[in-house]
Amino acid sequence: MKNRNLNMLVKASVLSNKLAISFFSCFVMLETILVLISLGIIIPLKSNIENNVNNHIVCRELDAKFNENQSNDEIEESIAKIKSLEHVVDMYPLPEQIIATEESGSLFSEYKLSYVHNGFDLKITSGRGFEENETGVALVPDKISDFNESKHIINEVSGSDFIGKTLEFADEFQNLHKLKIVGAYNASDPIFQSGEVLIPQKELLEFDKLLFKTSNGRNISSSFGRSYKILIDNVSNVDFIKNEVTYYCNAFQEPLNFDVQLYNIALYILLGALLLFIVLAIIGLYLFVKGSTDNKTNELALYRSLGYKSTHIFYILFSEYMVFGFISVVLGSFITVAVEHFFVNPYLYSLVGNSIMEIKTSVNIFDVVAILLFFIAVLFVVCRKAVRRSEYIDLTVLLRER
């Protein structure tokens, strides 16, 4: 009989404490929103720092230069040995960038004929990419700031406008290179410098040879034809490979032109905020349940005088907060979806949009389930503690009220 009446007691307890339950529901809802937004930013931010920065391809590359006194056979033998090393993914000739100007009048600034690093995931924004065996093709940045010196103006041009056109570039020795633009790429990655026109590596190497021949070696790097890129599987193995290849060539690492310290600080701040929200959630639950039991001294004493045991009182307290807590977590999750869509994501895009960092928050169902499980676990512990305190209630409080 008593068990069948427990739900009625829960309902009566809720109706008699509507204001407290309302504050409790708002508190749980707010904590859910704050925790979900924090997790929604922390997880992609940590992933970006780990994958897009710390393990960026530039951080996994070594520039290798062979000495002038080494013969071609010795270089080939050294390359074979380096490629056979564990953790070495690739080793390929390093083309020299060529500074060139566009001769047809479509562009006025100086541009660099460059290449795509092996293993780099180039993001094509319009058009298509090219194959390494293609010739006479090129990719331009998706956004071009072209300086017209004669008019002293900077024209902001969309790279997609050049797709399908053939541009004619002249290097410093007036060697002409006709290139058909087949696509535009996202140039926000720090691997790119401003104004890089990308062409197949093999073709750029041929252009380098032509430039070297035309200049008779003047103004050309002394390491021309003897420089290589070594691609390593993971940034943690770079130092090991660097030590190993010193037996064969001079190796050094180019720094990534990107300040990650600011993002690391932001990550630590967000982790601290998340920890604070969790602590506040625990303290808040404890204070709400403790306040409830303190205000229900007479009610709990009456339950005990009627023969209700601690398990019954636990059920009443737990059910009362569990139902409204569950509803508050679900509502908080839906509110978080709207807040992230209309406010958080637009703000994050304004901060890091069109950059190496791609941060977009979203509510993960597993995060919601984790919050519910955490809420249940904390509520269980707090209610158990509250019930134990109620066991020491002196039943004579009922007589004193009379």
GROMACS .gro file of C-alpha atoms in nm:
model
  402
    1MET     CA    1   0.000   0.000   0.000
    2LYS     CA    2   0.279   0.236   0.096
    3ASN     CA    3   0.467   0.177  -0.228
    4ARG     CA    4   0.158   0.257  -0.434
    5ASN     CA    5   0.122   0.586  -0.250
    6LEU     CA    6   0.481   0.698  -0.300
    7ASN     CA    7   0.414   0.862  -0.637
    8MET     CA    8   0.124   1.054  -0.484
    9LEU     CA    9   0.358   1.174  -0.210
   10VAL     CA   10   0.611   1.283  -0.472
   11LYS     CA   11   0.341   1.480  -0.653
   12ALA     CA   12   0.225   1.642  -0.329
   13SER     CA   13   0.586   1.732  -0.239
   14VAL     CA   14   0.638   1.897  -0.579
   15LEU     CA   15   0.318   2.099  -0.555
   16SER     CA   16   0.413   2.225  -0.211
   17ASN     CA   17   0.761   2.332  -0.329
   18LYS     CA   18   0.690   2.475  -0.674
   19LEU     CA   19   0.916   2.778  -0.629
   20ALA     CA   20   1.214   2.571  -0.514
   21ILE     CA   21   1.162   2.320  -0.795
   22SER     CA   22   1.145   2.605  -1.048
   23PHE     CA   23   1.480   2.743  -0.927
   24PHE     CA   24   1.624   2.392  -0.935
   25SER     CA   25   1.505   2.334  -1.294
   26CYS     CA   26   1.648   2.668  -1.413
   27PHE     CA   27   1.978   2.590  -1.242
   28VAL     CA   28   2.009   2.246  -1.406
   29MET     CA   29   1.908   2.392  -1.743
   30LEU     CA   30   2.169   2.669  -1.720
   31GLU     CA   31   2.441   2.425  -1.613
   32THR     CA   32   2.351   2.195  -1.903
   33ILE     CA   33   2.380   2.481  -2.153
   34LEU     CA   34   2.715   2.598  -2.014
   35VAL     CA   35   2.863   2.248  -2.002
   36LEU     CA   36   2.744   2.155  -2.353
   37ILE     CA   37   2.874   2.478  -2.505
   38SER     CA   38   3.208   2.434  -2.327
   39LEU     CA   39   3.238   2.074  -2.450
   40GLY     CA   40   3.125   2.181  -2.797
   41ILE     CA   41   3.418   2.422  -2.819
   42ILE     CA   42   3.681   2.226  -2.625
   43ILE     CA   43   3.656   1.903  -2.826
   44PRO     CA   44   3.699   2.054  -3.178
   45LEU     CA   45   3.955   2.305  -3.046
   46LYS     CA   46   4.168   2.027  -2.897
   47SER     CA   47   4.132   1.824  -3.216
   48ASN     CA   48   4.235   2.125  -3.427
   49ILE     CA   49   4.541   2.194  -3.214
   50GLU     CA   50   4.646   1.830  -3.223
   51ASN     CA   51   4.579   1.755  -3.591
   52ASN     CA   52   4.592   2.088  -3.775
   53VAL     CA   53   4.875   2.249  -3.580
   54ASN     CA   54   5.089   2.012  -3.372
   55ASN     CA   55   5.077   1.740  -3.639
   56HIS     CA   56   5.063   1.980  -3.934
   57ILE     CA   57   5.252   1.856  -4.237
   58VAL     CA   58   5.513   2.133  -4.197
   59CYS     CA   59   5.583   1.999  -3.849
   60ARG     CA   60   5.633   1.653  -4.003
   61GLU     CA   61   5.872   1.760  -4.276
   62LEU     CA   62   6.247   1.799  -4.294
   63ASP     CA   63   6.441   1.990  -4.556
   64ALA     CA   64   6.739   1.778  -4.660
   65LYS     CA   65   7.037   1.923  -4.847
   66PHE     CA   66   7.323   1.722  -4.989
   67ASN     CA   67   7.676   1.859  -5.010
   68GLU     CA   68   7.818   1.977  -5.340
   69ASN     CA   69   8.102   1.726  -5.320
   70GLN     CA   70   7.862   1.432  -5.316
   71SER     CA   71   7.820   1.254  -5.648
   72ASN     CA   72   7.481   1.175  -5.797
   73ASP     CA   73   7.533   0.806  -5.725
   74GLU     CA   74   7.609   0.882  -5.361
   75ILE     CA   75   7.297   1.099  -5.338
   76GLU     CA   76   7.078   0.828  -5.492
   77GLU     CA   77   7.220   0.571  -5.252
   78SER     CA   78   7.158   0.802  -4.954
   79ILE     CA   79   6.800   0.871  -5.068
   80ALA     CA   80   6.730   0.498  -5.090
   81LYS     CA   81   6.861   0.446  -4.736
   82ILE     CA   82   6.659   0.739  -4.599
   83LYS     CA   83   6.340   0.614  -4.764
   84SER     CA   84   6.395   0.274  -4.604
   85LEU     CA   85   6.398   0.425  -4.254
   86GLU     CA   86   6.099   0.348  -4.037
   87HIS     CA   87   5.857   0.643  -4.005
   88VAL     CA   88   5.972   0.800  -4.334
   89VAL     CA   89   5.665   0.829  -4.557
   90ASP     CA   90   5.818   0.997  -4.861
   91MET     CA   91   6.123   1.181  -4.990
   92TYR     CA   92   6.106   1.391  -5.304
   93PRO     CA   93   6.304   1.668  -5.481
   94LEU     CA   94   6.238   2.013  -5.342
   95PRO     CA   95   6.148   2.260  -5.619
   96GLU     CA   96   6.259   2.621  -5.593
   97GLN     CA   97   5.978   2.877  -5.600
   98ILE     CA   98   5.993   3.110  -5.899
   99ILE     CA   99   5.899   3.476  -5.870
  100ALA     CA  100   5.705   3.576  -6.179
  101THR     CA  101   5.477   3.845  -6.320
  102GLU     CA  102   5.163   3.792  -6.527
  103GLU     CA  103   5.211   3.927  -6.880
  104SER     CA  104   4.858   3.930  -7.024
  105GLY     CA  105   4.743   4.217  -6.802
  106SER     CA  106   4.502   4.016  -6.589
  107LEU     CA  107   4.721   4.049  -6.278
  108PHE     CA  108   4.979   4.311  -6.180
  109SER     CA  109   5.154   4.195  -5.862
  110GLU     CA  110   5.450   3.962  -5.841
  111TYR     CA  111   5.351   3.599  -5.783
  112LYS     CA  112   5.534   3.284  -5.683
  113LEU     CA  113   5.509   2.971  -5.892
  114SER     CA  114   5.500   2.706  -5.622
  115TYR     CA  115   5.391   2.347  -5.561
  116VAL     CA  116   5.175   2.125  -5.339
  117HIS     CA  117   5.364   1.938  -5.067
  118ASN     CA  118   5.331   1.561  -5.090
  119GLY     CA  119   5.081   1.438  -4.832
  120PHE     CA  120   4.917   1.779  -4.793
  121ASP     CA  121   4.538   1.790  -4.810
  122LEU     CA  122   4.482   2.083  -5.042
  123LYS     CA  123   4.133   2.232  -5.014
  124ILE     CA  124   3.990   2.317  -5.354
  125THR     CA  125   3.721   2.585  -5.324
  126SER     CA  126   3.618   2.595  -5.691
  127GLY     CA  127   3.712   2.417  -6.011
  128ARG     CA  128   3.933   2.112  -5.969
  129GLY     CA  129   4.278   2.008  -5.861
  130PHE     CA  130   4.545   1.880  -6.096
  131GLU     CA  131   4.736   1.555  -6.138
  132GLU     CA  132   5.112   1.554  -6.104
  133ASN     CA  133   5.153   1.424  -6.457
  134GLU     CA  134   4.958   1.717  -6.602
  135THR     CA  135   5.139   2.008  -6.762
  136GLY     CA  136   5.042   2.366  -6.835
  137VAL     CA  137   4.787   2.379  -6.551
  138ALA     CA  138   4.776   2.582  -6.230
  139LEU     CA  139   4.573   2.667  -5.921
  140VAL     CA  140   4.531   3.020  -5.788
  141PRO     CA  141   4.432   3.136  -5.437
  142ASP     CA  142   4.058   3.167  -5.380
  143LYS     CA  143   4.112   3.529  -5.274
  144ILE     CA  144   4.373   3.743  -5.445
  145SER     CA  145   4.491   4.088  -5.337
  146ASP     CA  146   4.645   4.220  -5.657
  147PHE     CA  147   4.848   4.542  -5.637
  148ASN     CA  148   4.845   4.764  -5.944
  149GLU     CA  149   5.157   4.974  -5.897
  150SER     CA  150   5.084   5.213  -6.184
  151LYS     CA  151   4.744   5.304  -6.036
  152HIS     CA  152   4.849   5.255  -5.674
  153ILE     CA  153   4.543   5.046  -5.595
  154ILE     CA  154   4.483   4.699  -5.455
  155ASN     CA  155   4.219   4.494  -5.634
  156GLU     CA  156   4.048   4.218  -5.437
  157VAL     CA  157   3.990   3.945  -5.693
  158SER     CA  158   3.819   3.608  -5.664
  159GLY     CA  159   4.037   3.322  -5.785
  160SER     CA  160   3.733   3.147  -5.932
  161ASP     CA  161   3.709   3.427  -6.191
  162PHE     CA  162   4.027   3.294  -6.358
  163ILE     CA  163   3.916   2.932  -6.393
  164GLY     CA  164   3.935   2.829  -6.758
  165LYS     CA  165   4.161   3.121  -6.851
  166THR     CA  166   4.522   3.088  -6.964
  167LEU     CA  167   4.765   3.320  -6.790
  168GLU     CA  168   5.119   3.388  -6.907
  169PHE     CA  169   5.384   3.425  -6.637
  170ALA     CA  170   5.736   3.555  -6.697
  171ASP     CA  171   6.020   3.483  -6.455
  172GLU     CA  172   6.306   3.724  -6.381
  173PHE     CA  173   6.491   3.611  -6.696
  174GLN     CA  174   6.177   3.652  -6.910
  175ASN     CA  175   6.115   3.282  -6.958
  176LEU     CA  176   5.742   3.258  -7.038
  177HIS     CA  177   5.516   2.994  -6.881
  178LYS     CA  178   5.162   2.962  -7.012
  179LEU     CA  179   4.934   2.810  -6.749
  180LYS     CA  180   4.565   2.725  -6.771
  181ILE     CA  181   4.387   2.790  -6.442
  182VAL     CA  182   4.183   2.481  -6.353
  183GLY     CA  183   4.083   2.567  -5.996
  184ALA     CA  184   4.112   2.787  -5.689
  185TYR     CA  185   4.236   2.672  -5.349
  186ASN     CA  186   4.194   2.783  -4.989
  187ALA     CA  187   4.511   2.978  -4.914
  188SER     CA  188   4.438   3.033  -4.542
  189ASP     CA  189   4.672   2.754  -4.433
  190PRO     CA  190   5.005   2.894  -4.300
  191ILE     CA  191   5.191   2.659  -4.533
  192PHE     CA  192   5.117   2.913  -4.806
  193GLN     CA  193   5.265   3.256  -4.848
  194SER     CA  194   5.069   3.529  -5.021
  195GLY     CA  195   5.035   3.507  -5.397
  196GLU     CA  196   5.132   3.145  -5.463
  197VAL     CA  197   5.027   3.000  -5.796
  198LEU     CA  198   5.046   2.623  -5.760
  199ILE     CA  199   5.165   2.402  -6.044
  200PRO     CA  200   5.263   2.032  -6.058
  201GLN     CA  201   5.595   1.958  -5.886
  202LYS     CA  202   5.747   1.796  -6.193
  203GLU     CA  203   5.668   2.097  -6.407
  204LEU     CA  204   5.808   2.339  -6.149
  205LEU     CA  205   6.131   2.135  -6.142
  206GLU     CA  206   6.149   2.171  -6.520
  207PHE     CA  207   6.093   2.547  -6.488
  208ASP     CA  208   6.374   2.556  -6.228
  209LYS     CA  209   6.609   2.380  -6.470
  210LEU     CA  210   6.521   2.628  -6.742
  211LEU     CA  211   6.577   2.921  -6.508
  212PHE     CA  212   6.908   2.775  -6.394
  213LYS     CA  213   7.018   2.728  -6.754
  214THR     CA  214   6.905   3.074  -6.861
  215SER     CA  215   7.077   3.246  -6.570
  216ASN     CA  216   7.395   3.036  -6.595
  217GLY     CA  217   7.355   2.965  -6.226
  218ARG     CA  218   7.318   3.327  -6.122
  219ASN     CA  219   7.067   3.418  -5.850
  220ILE     CA  220   6.991   3.052  -5.801
  221SER     CA  221   7.034   2.866  -5.474
  222SER     CA  222   7.365   2.678  -5.449
  223SER     CA  223   7.165   2.375  -5.335
  224PHE     CA  224   6.968   2.366  -5.662
  225GLY     CA  225   6.906   2.003  -5.756
  226ARG     CA  226   7.034   1.881  -5.421
  227SER     CA  227   6.746   1.975  -5.192
  228TYR     CA  228   6.475   1.731  -5.088
  229LYS     CA  229   6.171   1.710  -4.865
  230ILE     CA  230   6.142   1.426  -4.615
  231LEU     CA  231   5.788   1.351  -4.502
  232ILE     CA  232   5.752   1.175  -4.164
  233ASP     CA  233   5.447   0.987  -4.038
  234ASN     CA  234   5.411   1.167  -3.704
  235VAL     CA  235   5.555   1.476  -3.540
  236SER     CA  236   5.675   1.266  -3.246
  237ASN     CA  237   5.922   1.089  -3.480
  238VAL     CA  238   6.074   1.400  -3.638
  239ASP     CA  239   6.368   1.432  -3.399
  240PHE     CA  240   6.451   1.063  -3.439
  241ILE     CA  241   6.455   1.086  -3.819
  242LYS     CA  242   6.649   1.411  -3.805
  243ASN     CA  243   6.924   1.239  -3.608
  244GLU     CA  244   6.922   0.938  -3.840
  245VAL     CA  245   6.957   1.135  -4.165
  246THR     CA  246   7.251   1.344  -4.040
  247TYR     CA  247   7.470   1.055  -4.158
  248TYR     CA  248   7.362   1.123  -4.516
  249CYS     CA  249   7.278   1.492  -4.549
  250ASN     CA  250   7.215   1.821  -4.372
  251ALA     CA  251   6.859   1.827  -4.239
  252PHE     CA  252   6.661   2.105  -4.075
  253GLN     CA  253   6.299   2.188  -4.007
  254GLU     CA  254   6.108   2.492  -4.127
  255PRO     CA  255   5.895   2.647  -3.851
  256LEU     CA  256   5.518   2.661  -3.890
  257ASN     CA  257   5.421   3.024  -3.934
  258PHE     CA  258   5.135   3.001  -3.685
  259ASP     CA  259   5.099   3.115  -3.324
  260VAL     CA  260   4.938   2.824  -3.140
  261GLN     CA  261   5.003   2.966  -2.793
  262LEU     CA  262   4.688   3.177  -2.803
  263TYR     CA  263   4.476   2.871  -2.880
  264ASN     CA  264   4.645   2.669  -2.607
  265ILE     CA  265   4.563   2.944  -2.356
  266ALA     CA  266   4.202   2.947  -2.478
  267LEU     CA  267   4.187   2.569  -2.435
  268TYR     CA  268   4.317   2.589  -2.077
  269ILE     CA  269   4.066   2.864  -1.995
  270LEU     CA  270   3.779   2.659  -2.136
  271LEU     CA  271   3.892   2.349  -1.945
  272GLY     CA  272   3.903   2.558  -1.628
  273ALA     CA  273   3.555   2.694  -1.701
  274LEU     CA  274   3.422   2.343  -1.763
  275LEU     CA  275   3.569   2.224  -1.432
  276LEU     CA  276   3.410   2.524  -1.259
  277PHE     CA  277   3.069   2.444  -1.409
  278ILE     CA  278   3.097   2.084  -1.291
  279VAL     CA  279   3.193   2.190  -0.939
  280LEU     CA  280   2.906   2.440  -0.933
  281ALA     CA  281   2.667   2.168  -1.050
  282ILE     CA  282   2.773   1.939  -0.763
  283ILE     CA  283   2.753   2.217  -0.506
  284GLY     CA  284   2.421   2.338  -0.646
  285LEU     CA  285   2.264   1.992  -0.633
  286TYR     CA  286   2.387   1.945  -0.280
  287LEU     CA  287   2.250   2.280  -0.161
  288PHE     CA  288   1.913   2.230  -0.331
  289VAL     CA  289   1.858   1.883  -0.185
  290LYS     CA  290   1.996   1.982   0.157
  291GLY     CA  291   1.773   2.290   0.163
  292SER     CA  292   1.477   2.076   0.065
  293THR     CA  293   1.532   1.825   0.344
  294ASP     CA  294   1.594   2.103   0.596
  295ASN     CA  295   1.260   2.261   0.502
  296LYS     CA  296   1.085   1.924   0.514
  297THR     CA  297   1.180   1.826   0.866
  298ASN     CA  298   0.818   1.793   0.975
  299GLU     CA  299   0.720   1.617   0.652
  300LEU     CA  300   1.000   1.362   0.681
  301ALA     CA  301   0.925   1.309   1.048
  302LEU     CA  302   0.563   1.241   0.956
  303TYR     CA  303   0.669   0.986   0.696
  304ARG     CA  304   0.877   0.804   0.953
  305SER     CA  305   0.599   0.812   1.210
  306LEU     CA  306   0.373   0.647   0.952
  307GLY     CA  307   0.627   0.368   0.906
  308TYR     CA  308   0.800   0.478   0.586
  309LYS     CA  309   1.158   0.355   0.570
  310SER     CA  310   1.471   0.527   0.445
  311THR     CA  311   1.431   0.361   0.102
  312HIS     CA  312   1.085   0.517   0.068
  313ILE     CA  313   1.208   0.862   0.166
  314PHE     CA  314   1.502   0.825  -0.076
  315TYR     CA  315   1.256   0.737  -0.354
  316ILE     CA  316   1.048   1.047  -0.281
  317LEU     CA  317   1.347   1.283  -0.279
  318PHE     CA  318   1.522   1.122  -0.574
  319SER     CA  319   1.210   1.103  -0.792
  320GLU     CA  320   1.116   1.461  -0.716
  321TYR     CA  321   1.448   1.599  -0.844
  322MET     CA  322   1.512   1.330  -1.105
  323VAL     CA  323   1.200   1.402  -1.309
  324PHE     CA  324   1.254   1.776  -1.323
  325GLY     CA  325   1.629   1.735  -1.364
  326PHE     CA  326   1.578   1.505  -1.664
  327ILE     CA  327   1.333   1.750  -1.824
  328SER     CA  328   1.572   2.040  -1.757
  329VAL     CA  329   1.869   1.860  -1.917
  330VAL     CA  330   1.664   1.780  -2.229
  331LEU     CA  331   1.530   2.136  -2.257
  332GLY     CA  332   1.880   2.273  -2.194
  333SER     CA  333   2.011   2.057  -2.478
  334PHE     CA  334   1.754   2.194  -2.723
  335ILE     CA  335   1.827   2.550  -2.611
  336THR     CA  336   2.200   2.483  -2.659
  337VAL     CA  337   2.137   2.374  -3.019
  338ALA     CA  338   1.965   2.707  -3.088
  339VAL     CA  339   2.228   2.913  -2.902
  340GLU     CA  340   2.514   2.744  -3.089
  341HIS     CA  341   2.344   2.786  -3.427
  342PHE     CA  342   2.249   3.151  -3.390
  343PHE     CA  343   2.523   3.290  -3.166
  344VAL     CA  344   2.821   3.064  -3.086
  345ASN     CA  345   2.907   2.933  -3.435
  346PRO     CA  346   2.873   3.272  -3.610
  347TYR     CA  347   3.099   3.424  -3.345
  348LEU     CA  348   3.356   3.144  -3.378
  349TYR     CA  349   3.354   3.185  -3.756
  350SER     CA  350   3.422   3.556  -3.716
  351LEU     CA  351   3.724   3.465  -3.500
  352VAL     CA  352   3.881   3.171  -3.685
  353GLY     CA  353   3.676   3.135  -4.004
  354ASN     CA  354   3.870   3.078  -4.324
  355SER     CA  355   4.181   2.975  -4.130
  356ILE     CA  356   4.369   2.662  -4.036
  357MET     CA  357   4.138   2.626  -3.735
  358GLU     CA  358   3.794   2.491  -3.822
  359ILE     CA  359   3.584   2.512  -3.506
  360LYS     CA  360   3.212   2.448  -3.525
  361THR     CA  361   3.018   2.345  -3.219
  362SER     CA  362   2.736   2.092  -3.216
  363VAL     CA  363   2.544   1.908  -2.948
  364ASN     CA  364   2.659   1.548  -2.929
  365ILE     CA  365   2.401   1.298  -2.805
  366PHE     CA  366   2.676   1.119  -2.613
  367ASP     CA  367   2.756   1.442  -2.426
  368VAL     CA  368   2.388   1.476  -2.331
  369VAL     CA  369   2.378   1.116  -2.210
  370ALA     CA  370   2.700   1.173  -2.014
  371ILE     CA  371   2.547   1.479  -1.846
  372LEU     CA  372   2.235   1.281  -1.757
  373LEU     CA  373   2.443   0.997  -1.610
  374PHE     CA  374   2.656   1.245  -1.419
  375PHE     CA  375   2.344   1.419  -1.290
  376ILE     CA  376   2.191   1.089  -1.179
  377ALA     CA  377   2.512   0.982  -1.006
  378VAL     CA  378   2.551   1.311  -0.817
  379LEU     CA  379   2.180   1.322  -0.730
  380PHE     CA  380   2.196   0.965  -0.604
  381VAL     CA  381   2.487   1.043  -0.372
  382VAL     CA  382   2.335   1.370  -0.248
  383CYS     CA  383   1.992   1.213  -0.183
  384ARG     CA  384   2.150   0.921   0.001
  385LYS     CA  385   2.334   1.165   0.223
  386ALA     CA  386   2.016   1.365   0.282
  387VAL     CA  387   1.821   1.053   0.377
  388ARG     CA  388   2.089   0.955   0.627
  389ARG     CA  389   2.059   1.296   0.787
  390SER     CA  390   1.683   1.251   0.807
  391GLU     CA  391   1.731   0.933   1.008
  392TYR     CA  392   1.836   1.149   1.302
  393ILE     CA  393   1.520   1.362   1.298
  394ASP     CA  394   1.354   1.357   1.640
  395LEU     CA  395   0.992   1.256   1.588
  396THR     CA  396   0.891   1.476   1.880
  397VAL     CA  397   0.904   1.771   1.637
  398LEU     CA  398   0.551   1.667   1.540
  399LEU     CA  399   0.438   1.704   1.902
  400ARG     CA  400   0.612   2.041   1.937
  401GLU     CA  401   0.422   2.168   1.634
  402ARG     CA  402   0.098   2.093   1.813
   0.00000   0.00000   0.00000
